[in-house]
Amino acid sequence: MTSKKGAAGAIVHDAPVAAPQGETHWGSDPVAAMLRATDVPYIALVPGSSYRGLHDSIVNYLGNRGPQMILTLHEENTVAIAHGYAKASGRMMAAAVHANIGLMRSVMGVYNAWCDRAPVLMLGATGPWDASRRRQWIDWIHTSADQGGLIRNITKWDNQPASPAAAMEALLRASQIAQTAPQGPVYVNLEVAMQEEKIGPMPPLPDAARYAVPPTARPAPELVAAAAKLLSGAKQPVILMGRCSRSPEGWNQRVALAEKLNAAVLTNIKTAAAFPTDHRLHAAPPGAYLAKQAEPLVSGADVILSLDWLDLAGTLKQAYGEKPVAAKVIHVSCDQHSHRGWSMDHQGLPPSDVYMMCESDAAVPLLLDAVSARKAEAKIPAAEPLPAPSTEAVSMRGVALALEAATRGVDVCYTRFPLGWNGAYSHFRHPLDYIGHDGGAGVGSGPGITVGAGLALNGSGRIPVAVMGDGDFLMGNTAVWTAAHYKIPCLMIVCNNRSFYNDERHQGRMAQQRGRPVENRWIGQRIDDPDVDLAGMARMMGAEGIGPVTKPVDVQPAIEQGIAAARAGKVVIIDARVLPGYDNRG
């Protein structure tokens, strides 16, 4: 194997020896060619015999380019990397998993991508459908009657094509469906005998341009006019900015709309950056829930514009309690197209007076043109004081202050914050400053999503930085090897409190409610004795490991060292031994 660095900013390419190209082809060759035709740049995978035919076609027919393989060590990371790539780039890449066993290990990653409305093209395989062709034992346990059924409730579409021609059409359809809003993962299951069938000359490929993703749906003019009338006449409008694109143009239009209406804006830390958090109209730090100081702002609004806000019904209930929602609600979202009966990720059903079934980026420019400027000042609540950093031990606040100082003047993309992070600790001034959480709250996705984002950002000058918990890192840490092997720069700061601390708090509450010893809450939660050397783990996988950092004075130098190394193309893990505790209302 020869691995070599490409042009500046390119990742390592595992370059195959050139293979002779004859007239004879195999069933997996047109499948690989279709991946290239649909502009799939990368395919993350854990190798497996069920798709050895496709593997060979990507290496020896395509030369391991367009798509290039990204080898991973666990199927959940396989999907998480594709998920992170989509979050940072807006583009879809592929993720391949081996038979039913690989698919089962990938399921949490699929659920995260589903809840996050992220396009991921999942490829799988099954043993020979013809039982007479199955190898003894192994092909039998790798063959399932309805493999797609394992994830059908958390994918937009799945298919098991029976021929190369059907597989090419399935890939075209899957690509189109995954990338049509609301976006999401899809699954194409490639039967092994179909891949390995000798087919002779290469069949003609369909023209992928004729099967492109449809243009964004636009709201009806009468709905835009009705919403504009409400907003223009509002005395105290509030804009809830939720799921929006990474487009700078869309960002600027959202800012312009808020300024034209002089409306207070709220954002959520579960979703990606949608509005500058240090803007005069940004009313409260982004949190997982509505900030306490923002509750009167929402309950006192006469018009609420929701731009695909995550859990609109829950937010309104938090602000209004059991009272009816008095404000007129303009609901902009096409998310209902993905609502199912199995998963409750659709949240509660919100009231709406004007309902635009479209993406936020489709509605905002039309509203910007249609609304009249408001002169009344927005009522912005006073900021709550932030906690002081500990001078005795490393605290979350101390990490935040050091991170702010160390990244001043550096373009970074935050790919993860831990549960205890206060949204006021970091400001977002660009749509790529923060790409949001993982969607399904699956512990272990942080490293993979960070590596996927790093893959998308490589060469851009923007450094992916994850601030994550130790549980998150430990579950997904093998993604570090993938980043190190392909030279995908990134920095992961592990706020290591040596515990599944969120569950310690739950156990403490249980004990209090039942009159039992709160002191026992640590049992079955603490990650110590033996201590885990996170920096050592990173070094063993080819990354740069810093720490453990145990003194407040050492935090900023460690982060500065990590930023410098990441800017130089390194993968860096910092083990920051933080005090247990949350700096938000979590």
Coordinates of C-alpha atoms in Angstrom, one line a residue:
M1 CA 0.0 0.0 0.0
T2 CA 1.2 3.5 -0.8
S3 CA -0.2 6.4 1.2
K4 CA 0.7 9.9 0.0
K5 CA -0.3 13.4 0.8
G6 CA -1.9 15.2 -2.2
A7 CA -2.1 18.9 -2.9
A8 CA -2.1 21.4 0.0
G9 CA -5.1 20.7 2.1
A10 CA -5.8 17.3 0.6
I11 CA -6.0 14.2 2.8
V12 CA -3.8 11.1 2.5
H13 CA -4.8 9.0 -0.5
D14 CA -4.2 5.2 -0.2
A15 CA -3.1 4.9 -3.8
P16 CA -3.7 1.5 -5.5
V17 CA -1.4 -0.1 -8.1
A18 CA -3.0 0.6 -11.5
A19 CA -5.2 -2.2 -12.6
P20 CA -5.7 -3.2 -16.2
Q21 CA -9.0 -2.1 -17.7
G22 CA -10.5 -4.8 -20.0
E23 CA -13.8 -5.4 -21.6
T24 CA -15.0 -7.7 -18.8
H25 CA -16.8 -6.1 -15.9
W26 CA -18.5 -7.3 -12.7
G27 CA -21.8 -6.3 -11.2
S28 CA -20.2 -4.0 -8.6
D29 CA -18.4 -2.0 -11.3
P30 CA -21.5 0.0 -12.5
V31 CA -22.5 0.5 -8.9
A32 CA -19.1 2.1 -8.2
A33 CA -19.4 4.1 -11.4
M34 CA -22.8 5.4 -10.3
L35 CA -21.3 6.6 -7.0
R36 CA -18.9 8.7 -9.0
A37 CA -21.6 9.9 -11.3
T38 CA -23.7 11.1 -8.4
D39 CA -20.7 13.1 -7.1
V40 CA -20.1 11.1 -3.9
P41 CA -16.7 12.3 -2.8
Y42 CA -15.9 9.8 0.0
I43 CA -17.1 6.5 1.4
A44 CA -16.4 5.8 5.0
L45 CA -16.4 2.1 5.8
V46 CA -15.5 -0.9 8.0
P47 CA -14.5 -3.6 5.5
G48 CA -16.5 -6.8 5.2
S49 CA -16.8 -9.8 2.8
S50 CA -20.4 -9.0 2.0
Y51 CA -19.4 -6.0 -0.1
R52 CA -16.0 -7.2 -1.2
G53 CA -17.1 -6.9 -4.8
L54 CA -17.9 -3.2 -4.4
H55 CA -14.7 -2.7 -2.4
D56 CA -12.7 -4.1 -5.3
S57 CA -14.5 -2.0 -7.8
I58 CA -13.8 1.2 -5.9
V59 CA -10.1 0.3 -5.6
N60 CA -9.3 -1.3 -8.9
Y61 CA -11.9 0.1 -11.2
L62 CA -12.1 3.7 -9.9
G63 CA -8.6 3.9 -8.5
N64 CA -9.9 4.8 -5.0
R65 CA -11.0 8.2 -6.1
G66 CA -14.5 9.6 -6.5
P67 CA -15.3 8.2 -4.0
Q68 CA -12.2 7.7 -1.9
M69 CA -12.4 5.2 0.9
I70 CA -12.1 6.4 4.5
L71 CA -11.3 3.4 6.7
T72 CA -12.9 3.4 10.1
L73 CA -12.7 1.1 13.1
H74 CA -16.3 1.0 14.2
E75 CA -19.6 1.2 12.2
E76 CA -21.1 3.9 14.4
N77 CA -18.1 6.1 13.5
T78 CA -18.5 5.2 9.9
V79 CA -21.9 6.9 9.9
A80 CA -20.9 9.7 12.3
I81 CA -18.1 10.7 9.9
A82 CA -20.5 10.9 7.0
H83 CA -22.9 12.8 9.3
G84 CA -20.2 15.3 10.3
Y85 CA -19.2 15.8 6.7
A86 CA -22.7 16.7 5.7
K87 CA -23.1 19.1 8.7
A88 CA -20.0 21.1 7.7
S89 CA -20.2 20.9 3.9
G90 CA -23.9 20.6 3.1
R91 CA -22.9 17.7 0.8
M92 CA -23.7 14.0 1.1
M93 CA -21.1 11.3 1.4
A94 CA -21.5 7.5 1.6
A95 CA -21.1 5.1 4.5
A96 CA -20.7 1.4 4.0
V97 CA -21.4 -1.3 6.6
H98 CA -20.9 -5.1 6.4
A99 CA -24.0 -7.2 6.2
N100 CA -26.5 -7.3 9.1
I101 CA -23.8 -7.3 11.8
G102 CA -22.3 -4.0 10.6
L103 CA -25.7 -2.5 10.2
M104 CA -26.6 -3.4 13.7
R105 CA -23.5 -1.7 15.1
S106 CA -24.2 1.4 13.1
V107 CA -27.8 2.0 14.3
M108 CA -27.1 4.8 16.8
G109 CA -25.2 6.7 14.1
V110 CA -28.2 6.3 11.8
Y111 CA -30.6 7.5 14.4
N112 CA -28.4 10.6 15.0
A113 CA -28.4 11.5 11.3
W114 CA -32.1 10.9 11.1
C115 CA -32.9 13.2 14.0
D116 CA -30.5 15.8 12.7
R117 CA -32.0 15.6 9.2
A118 CA -28.6 14.9 7.7
P119 CA -28.2 13.3 4.3
V120 CA -26.1 10.1 4.5
L121 CA -26.0 7.5 1.7
M122 CA -25.7 4.2 3.5
L123 CA -24.6 1.1 1.5
G124 CA -24.9 -2.3 2.9
A125 CA -24.8 -5.9 1.7
T126 CA -26.3 -9.3 2.4
G127 CA -25.2 -12.8 1.7
P128 CA -26.4 -14.6 -1.4
W129 CA -30.2 -14.5 -1.7
D130 CA -30.0 -17.9 -3.4
A131 CA -29.5 -20.3 -0.5
S132 CA -27.7 -22.8 -2.7
R133 CA -24.9 -20.2 -3.2
R134 CA -24.3 -19.5 0.4
R135 CA -21.0 -20.5 2.0
Q136 CA -21.2 -22.8 5.0
W137 CA -22.2 -21.1 8.2
I138 CA -20.9 -17.6 7.7
D139 CA -23.1 -16.6 4.7
W140 CA -26.2 -17.9 6.6
I141 CA -25.7 -15.7 9.6
H142 CA -24.9 -12.7 7.5
T143 CA -28.1 -13.0 5.5
S144 CA -31.4 -11.5 6.7
A145 CA -34.8 -11.7 5.2
D146 CA -35.5 -7.9 5.5
Q147 CA -32.2 -6.3 6.4
G148 CA -33.5 -2.8 5.7
G149 CA -36.2 -3.3 8.2
L150 CA -33.6 -2.9 11.0
I151 CA -33.4 0.9 10.2
R152 CA -36.5 1.5 8.1
N153 CA -38.1 3.6 10.8
I154 CA -35.1 6.0 10.9
T155 CA -34.3 6.2 7.2
K156 CA -36.2 8.0 4.4
W157 CA -35.9 5.1 2.0
D158 CA -34.3 1.7 1.6
N159 CA -34.0 -0.8 -1.2
Q160 CA -32.4 -4.1 -2.1
P161 CA -31.8 -4.1 -5.9
A162 CA -31.5 -7.4 -7.6
S163 CA -29.4 -6.5 -10.6
P164 CA -26.7 -3.9 -11.6
A165 CA -29.2 -1.9 -13.6
A166 CA -31.6 -1.8 -10.6
A167 CA -28.7 -0.9 -8.3
M168 CA -27.8 2.1 -10.5
E169 CA -31.4 3.3 -10.4
A170 CA -31.5 2.7 -6.6
L171 CA -28.5 4.9 -6.1
L172 CA -30.0 7.7 -8.2
R173 CA -33.2 7.5 -6.3
A174 CA -31.4 7.3 -2.9
S175 CA -29.2 10.3 -3.7
Q176 CA -32.3 12.3 -4.7
I177 CA -34.4 11.3 -1.6
A178 CA -31.5 11.8 0.9
Q179 CA -30.9 15.3 -0.3
T180 CA -34.5 16.5 -0.7
A181 CA -35.7 18.5 2.3
P182 CA -36.2 17.4 5.0
Q183 CA -32.9 15.5 4.4
G184 CA -32.0 12.2 6.0
P185 CA -30.2 8.9 5.7
V186 CA -31.1 6.3 3.1
Y187 CA -30.0 2.7 2.7
V188 CA -29.2 0.6 -0.4
N189 CA -28.5 -3.1 0.3
L190 CA -26.3 -4.8 -2.3
E191 CA -26.8 -8.5 -2.5
V192 CA -23.3 -10.2 -2.7
A193 CA -24.1 -12.4 -5.7
M194 CA -25.3 -9.4 -7.7
Q195 CA -22.0 -7.6 -6.9
E196 CA -19.8 -10.5 -8.0
E197 CA -21.7 -11.5 -11.2
K198 CA -19.7 -11.3 -14.4
I199 CA -21.5 -9.0 -16.7
G200 CA -19.2 -8.5 -19.7
P201 CA -19.1 -4.9 -21.2
M202 CA -19.9 -2.0 -19.0
P203 CA -23.6 -1.0 -19.3
P204 CA -24.3 2.6 -20.2
L205 CA -24.7 4.8 -17.2
P206 CA -27.8 7.0 -16.8
D207 CA -27.2 10.7 -17.0
A208 CA -27.1 11.6 -13.3
A209 CA -27.8 15.3 -14.2
R210 CA -31.3 14.2 -15.2
Y211 CA -32.0 12.8 -11.8
A212 CA -30.9 15.8 -9.7
V213 CA -32.3 16.9 -6.4
P214 CA -35.4 19.0 -7.0
P215 CA -35.2 22.8 -6.3
T216 CA -36.2 24.0 -2.9
A217 CA -40.0 24.4 -2.5
R218 CA -41.2 28.0 -2.1
P219 CA -44.1 29.0 0.0
A220 CA -47.3 30.3 -1.6
P221 CA -47.4 34.1 -2.1
E222 CA -50.5 34.5 0.0
L223 CA -48.8 32.8 2.9
V224 CA -45.8 35.1 2.6
A225 CA -48.1 38.1 2.4
A226 CA -50.1 37.0 5.5
A227 CA -46.8 36.4 7.5
A228 CA -45.4 39.7 6.4
K229 CA -48.6 41.6 7.5
L230 CA -48.4 40.0 11.0
L231 CA -44.7 40.7 11.4
S232 CA -44.9 44.3 10.0
G233 CA -47.7 45.2 12.4
A234 CA -46.2 43.4 15.4
K235 CA -45.5 45.3 18.6
Q236 CA -43.1 42.7 20.0
P237 CA -42.0 40.1 17.5
V238 CA -39.7 37.3 18.3
I239 CA -37.8 35.1 15.8
L240 CA -36.8 31.6 16.8
M241 CA -34.0 30.6 14.5
G242 CA -33.6 26.8 14.3
R243 CA -32.5 24.5 11.5
C244 CA -30.9 26.7 8.8
S245 CA -28.3 26.1 6.1
R246 CA -24.6 26.8 6.4
S247 CA -24.9 29.3 3.5
P248 CA -23.4 32.7 4.1
E249 CA -26.1 34.3 1.9
G250 CA -28.8 32.7 4.1
W251 CA -27.0 33.9 7.2
N252 CA -26.9 37.5 5.9
Q253 CA -30.6 37.4 4.9
R254 CA -31.6 36.2 8.4
V255 CA -29.6 39.0 10.0
A256 CA -31.2 41.5 7.5
L257 CA -34.7 40.3 8.3
A258 CA -34.2 40.6 12.1
E259 CA -32.8 44.1 11.7
K260 CA -35.5 45.2 9.4
L261 CA -38.1 44.0 11.9
N262 CA -36.1 45.1 14.9
A263 CA -37.1 41.7 16.4
A264 CA -35.5 39.8 19.2
V265 CA -33.8 36.6 18.1
L266 CA -33.3 33.3 20.0
T267 CA -31.1 30.4 18.9
N268 CA -30.6 26.8 20.3
I269 CA -27.3 25.1 21.0
K270 CA -28.7 21.7 19.7
T271 CA -28.8 23.2 16.2
A272 CA -26.0 24.9 14.2
A273 CA -25.2 28.6 14.3
A274 CA -28.0 30.5 12.6
F275 CA -27.5 34.1 13.8
P276 CA -24.6 36.1 15.4
T277 CA -24.8 35.5 19.1
D278 CA -23.2 38.8 20.0
H279 CA -25.7 40.8 17.8
R280 CA -27.7 43.4 19.7
L281 CA -30.9 41.5 18.8
H282 CA -29.7 38.1 20.0
A283 CA -31.7 38.0 23.3
A284 CA -30.2 35.2 25.3
P285 CA -27.3 32.6 25.1
P286 CA -28.2 29.5 23.1
G287 CA -29.1 26.6 25.3
A288 CA -30.6 23.2 25.1
Y289 CA -33.8 24.8 26.5
L290 CA -35.2 28.3 26.5
A291 CA -33.1 30.5 28.9
K292 CA -35.0 31.6 32.0
Q293 CA -34.5 35.3 31.1
A294 CA -36.0 34.6 27.6
E295 CA -39.2 33.0 28.9
P296 CA -41.0 36.4 29.4
L297 CA -39.8 37.5 26.0
V298 CA -41.5 34.6 24.3
S299 CA -44.7 34.7 26.4
G300 CA -44.9 38.4 25.9
A301 CA -44.5 38.3 22.1
D302 CA -47.5 39.1 20.0
V303 CA -46.0 37.5 16.9
I304 CA -43.5 34.5 16.8
L305 CA -41.7 33.6 13.7
S306 CA -40.3 30.0 14.0
L307 CA -37.7 29.1 11.4
D308 CA -37.7 25.3 11.7
W309 CA -37.2 25.7 15.5
L310 CA -36.4 22.3 17.1
D311 CA -39.3 21.5 19.5
L312 CA -41.5 24.5 19.0
A313 CA -44.3 23.0 21.0
G314 CA -42.0 22.3 23.9
T315 CA -40.5 25.9 23.9
L316 CA -44.0 27.4 23.8
K317 CA -45.1 25.2 26.7
Q318 CA -42.0 26.3 28.7
A319 CA -42.8 29.9 28.1
Y320 CA -46.6 29.8 28.6
G321 CA -47.1 26.9 31.0
E322 CA -50.7 25.7 30.9
K323 CA -51.9 29.0 29.4
P324 CA -53.0 29.2 25.8
V325 CA -50.4 30.6 23.4
A326 CA -51.5 34.2 22.9
A327 CA -49.0 35.1 20.1
K328 CA -49.7 34.6 16.5
V329 CA -47.3 31.9 15.3
I330 CA -45.7 31.8 11.9
H331 CA -44.4 28.3 11.5
V332 CA -41.8 27.7 8.7
S333 CA -40.8 24.1 8.4
C334 CA -41.1 21.1 6.1
D335 CA -40.1 18.7 8.8
Q336 CA -43.6 17.1 8.9
H337 CA -42.6 15.2 5.8
S338 CA -40.3 13.0 7.9
H339 CA -42.6 12.5 10.9
R340 CA -43.3 8.8 11.6
G341 CA -45.1 6.8 14.3
W342 CA -42.1 4.8 15.6
S343 CA -39.8 7.7 16.8
M344 CA -41.1 10.7 18.7
D345 CA -38.3 12.9 17.4
H346 CA -41.1 15.0 15.8
Q347 CA -41.7 16.5 19.4
G348 CA -45.1 18.0 20.3
L349 CA -47.6 19.5 17.8
P350 CA -47.2 23.3 17.8
P351 CA -50.1 25.7 17.1
S352 CA -49.6 27.9 14.0
D353 CA -51.6 30.7 12.4
V354 CA -49.5 30.8 9.2
Y355 CA -47.8 27.5 8.2
M356 CA -45.2 27.6 5.4
M357 CA -44.2 24.0 4.5
C358 CA -40.7 24.9 3.3
E359 CA -37.1 25.3 4.4
S360 CA -36.1 28.4 6.3
D361 CA -33.8 29.5 3.6
A362 CA -36.7 29.5 1.1
A363 CA -38.9 31.7 3.2
V364 CA -36.5 34.3 4.7
P365 CA -35.6 36.2 1.5
L366 CA -39.3 36.4 0.5
L367 CA -40.2 37.7 4.0
L368 CA -37.3 40.1 3.8
D369 CA -38.7 41.7 0.7
A370 CA -42.3 41.6 1.9
V371 CA -42.1 43.0 5.4
S372 CA -42.1 46.7 6.3
A373 CA -39.4 48.1 8.6
R374 CA -40.3 48.4 12.3
K375 CA -38.8 51.3 14.3
A376 CA -39.8 50.1 17.8
E377 CA -37.0 48.8 19.9
A378 CA -36.8 45.2 20.7
K379 CA -37.0 44.3 24.4
I380 CA -33.8 42.4 25.1
P381 CA -33.5 41.0 28.7
A382 CA -30.4 41.8 30.7
A383 CA -27.6 39.2 30.4
E384 CA -27.2 36.9 33.4
P385 CA -23.8 37.0 35.1
L386 CA -21.4 34.1 34.2
P387 CA -19.8 31.9 36.9
A388 CA -16.2 32.8 37.9
P389 CA -13.6 30.2 37.0
S390 CA -12.1 28.1 39.8
T391 CA -8.6 29.1 40.9
E392 CA -8.0 25.7 42.6
A393 CA -9.0 23.2 39.9
V394 CA -9.8 23.1 36.2
S395 CA -13.5 24.1 35.6
M396 CA -15.7 24.3 32.6
R397 CA -15.6 28.1 32.8
G398 CA -11.8 28.0 33.0
V399 CA -11.7 25.9 29.8
A400 CA -14.0 28.3 28.1
L401 CA -11.9 31.4 29.0
A402 CA -8.7 29.7 27.9
L403 CA -10.4 28.6 24.7
E404 CA -11.6 32.1 23.9
A405 CA -8.1 33.5 24.4
A406 CA -6.3 30.8 22.5
T407 CA -8.6 31.0 19.4
R408 CA -8.6 34.8 19.2
G409 CA -7.9 35.6 15.5
V410 CA -8.2 31.9 14.5
D411 CA -11.1 30.6 12.4
V412 CA -12.5 27.6 14.2
C413 CA -15.6 25.4 13.7
Y414 CA -17.0 24.1 16.9
T415 CA -18.3 20.6 16.3
R416 CA -19.4 19.7 19.8
F417 CA -20.0 21.1 23.3
P418 CA -20.6 19.0 26.4
L419 CA -23.9 18.9 28.3
G420 CA -22.7 21.3 31.0
W421 CA -21.5 24.0 28.6
N422 CA -23.0 27.5 29.0
G423 CA -24.1 29.0 25.6
A424 CA -22.6 32.3 26.6
Y425 CA -19.1 31.0 26.7
S426 CA -18.6 31.2 22.9
H427 CA -19.9 33.6 20.3
F428 CA -20.8 32.5 16.7
R429 CA -20.4 35.1 14.0
H430 CA -20.3 32.8 10.9
P431 CA -22.5 29.9 9.9
L432 CA -19.5 27.5 10.2
D433 CA -18.6 28.7 13.7
Y434 CA -20.7 25.9 15.1
I435 CA -22.4 23.0 13.4
G436 CA -24.7 21.9 16.3
H437 CA -25.1 18.6 18.2
D438 CA -25.7 15.2 16.8
G439 CA -29.5 15.1 16.7
G440 CA -30.3 11.9 18.6
A441 CA -28.3 12.7 21.8
G442 CA -26.2 9.6 21.2
V443 CA -23.2 9.5 23.5
G444 CA -20.1 8.6 21.4
S445 CA -20.8 10.5 18.2
G446 CA -18.6 13.5 19.1
P447 CA -15.2 12.1 17.7
G448 CA -16.7 10.8 14.5
I449 CA -18.7 13.9 13.7
T450 CA -15.6 16.0 14.4
V451 CA -13.5 13.9 12.0
G452 CA -16.2 14.1 9.3
A453 CA -16.4 17.9 9.8
G454 CA -12.6 18.0 9.6
L455 CA -12.7 16.1 6.3
A456 CA -15.1 18.6 4.9
L457 CA -13.1 21.6 6.2
N458 CA -9.7 20.4 5.3
G459 CA -7.8 23.0 3.3
S460 CA -10.3 25.7 4.2
G461 CA -8.2 27.3 6.9
R462 CA -10.9 26.6 9.5
I463 CA -9.9 24.3 12.3
P464 CA -12.6 21.9 13.7
V465 CA -12.6 22.0 17.5
A466 CA -14.7 19.7 19.7
V467 CA -15.3 20.3 23.4
M468 CA -16.7 17.0 24.6
G469 CA -17.2 14.9 27.7
D470 CA -15.1 11.9 28.6
G471 CA -17.9 9.4 28.0
D472 CA -18.5 10.8 24.5
F473 CA -14.8 10.5 23.7
L474 CA -14.3 7.0 25.2
M475 CA -17.2 5.6 23.2
G476 CA -16.1 7.0 19.9
N477 CA -12.4 7.4 20.3
T478 CA -11.4 5.0 17.4
A479 CA -12.3 7.9 15.0
V480 CA -9.0 9.4 16.2
W481 CA -7.1 6.7 14.3
T482 CA -9.0 7.5 11.1
A483 CA -8.2 11.2 11.4
A484 CA -4.5 10.4 12.1
H485 CA -4.2 8.0 9.2
Y486 CA -5.7 10.4 6.7
K487 CA -4.1 13.5 8.2
I488 CA -7.4 15.2 8.9
P489 CA -6.6 18.1 11.3
C490 CA -8.8 18.6 14.3
L491 CA -8.7 19.4 18.0
M492 CA -10.7 17.5 20.6
I493 CA -10.7 19.0 24.1
V494 CA -12.1 16.4 26.5
C495 CA -13.7 17.9 29.6
N496 CA -12.9 14.8 31.7
N497 CA -14.8 14.6 35.0
R498 CA -14.2 10.9 35.1
S499 CA -17.9 10.1 35.3
F500 CA -21.1 9.8 33.4
Y501 CA -22.0 12.8 35.4
N502 CA -25.4 13.5 33.9
D503 CA -26.5 10.2 35.2
E504 CA -24.9 10.8 38.6
R505 CA -27.3 13.8 38.8
H506 CA -30.2 11.6 37.9
Q507 CA -29.3 9.0 40.6
G508 CA -28.9 11.8 43.1
R509 CA -32.4 13.0 42.3
M510 CA -33.8 9.5 42.6
A511 CA -32.1 9.1 46.0
Q512 CA -33.5 12.4 47.2
Q513 CA -37.0 11.5 46.1
R514 CA -36.9 8.2 47.9
G515 CA -35.2 9.3 51.0
R516 CA -32.0 7.3 50.3
P517 CA -28.3 8.2 50.6
V518 CA -27.3 10.7 47.9
E519 CA -23.7 9.8 48.6
N520 CA -24.2 6.6 46.6
R521 CA -25.0 8.3 43.3
W522 CA -21.4 7.7 42.0
I523 CA -21.8 3.9 42.0
G524 CA -22.0 2.6 38.4
Q525 CA -21.2 6.1 37.1
R526 CA -17.5 6.9 37.9
I527 CA -14.8 6.2 35.3
D528 CA -11.8 5.8 37.5
D529 CA -9.7 3.1 39.4
P530 CA -8.1 2.5 37.0
D531 CA -7.7 6.0 35.6
V532 CA -8.0 6.2 31.8
D533 CA -5.0 7.9 30.1
L534 CA -6.9 9.7 27.3
A535 CA -3.8 11.5 26.0
G536 CA -2.0 8.2 25.9
M537 CA -4.8 6.6 24.0
A538 CA -4.6 9.4 21.4
R539 CA -0.8 8.9 21.1
M540 CA -1.3 5.2 20.6
M541 CA -3.5 6.0 17.6
G542 CA -1.1 8.4 16.0
A543 CA -2.5 11.6 17.3
E544 CA -0.8 14.2 19.6
G545 CA -2.0 13.7 23.2
I546 CA -1.7 16.6 25.7
G547 CA -2.3 16.1 29.4
P548 CA -3.8 15.2 31.7
V549 CA -4.1 19.0 32.4
T550 CA -5.0 19.4 36.1
K551 CA -4.0 23.0 36.9
P552 CA -6.0 26.1 35.7
V553 CA -2.7 27.9 34.8
D554 CA -1.9 25.1 32.3
V555 CA -5.2 25.1 30.4
Q556 CA -4.5 28.0 28.0
P557 CA -1.0 26.9 27.1
A558 CA -2.3 23.4 26.3
I559 CA -5.1 24.8 24.1
E560 CA -2.6 27.1 22.3
Q561 CA -0.3 24.1 21.7
G562 CA -3.3 22.1 20.4
I563 CA -4.4 24.9 18.1
A564 CA -0.9 25.4 16.7
A565 CA -0.6 21.6 16.1
A566 CA -4.0 21.4 14.4
R567 CA -3.1 24.4 12.2
A568 CA 0.0 22.4 11.2
G569 CA -2.1 19.5 10.1
K570 CA -2.1 17.4 13.3
V571 CA -4.8 15.5 15.2
V572 CA -4.8 16.6 18.8
I573 CA -6.5 15.4 22.0
I574 CA -6.3 17.4 25.2
D575 CA -7.3 15.6 28.5
A576 CA -8.6 18.5 30.7
R577 CA -9.4 17.1 34.1
V578 CA -12.5 19.3 35.0
L579 CA -14.5 19.6 38.2
P580 CA -17.8 17.7 38.1
G581 CA -20.7 20.1 37.6
Y582 CA -22.7 21.9 35.0
D583 CA -22.5 25.6 34.1
N584 CA -26.0 25.7 32.7
R585 CA -29.4 24.5 33.7
G586 CA -28.9 21.3 31.6

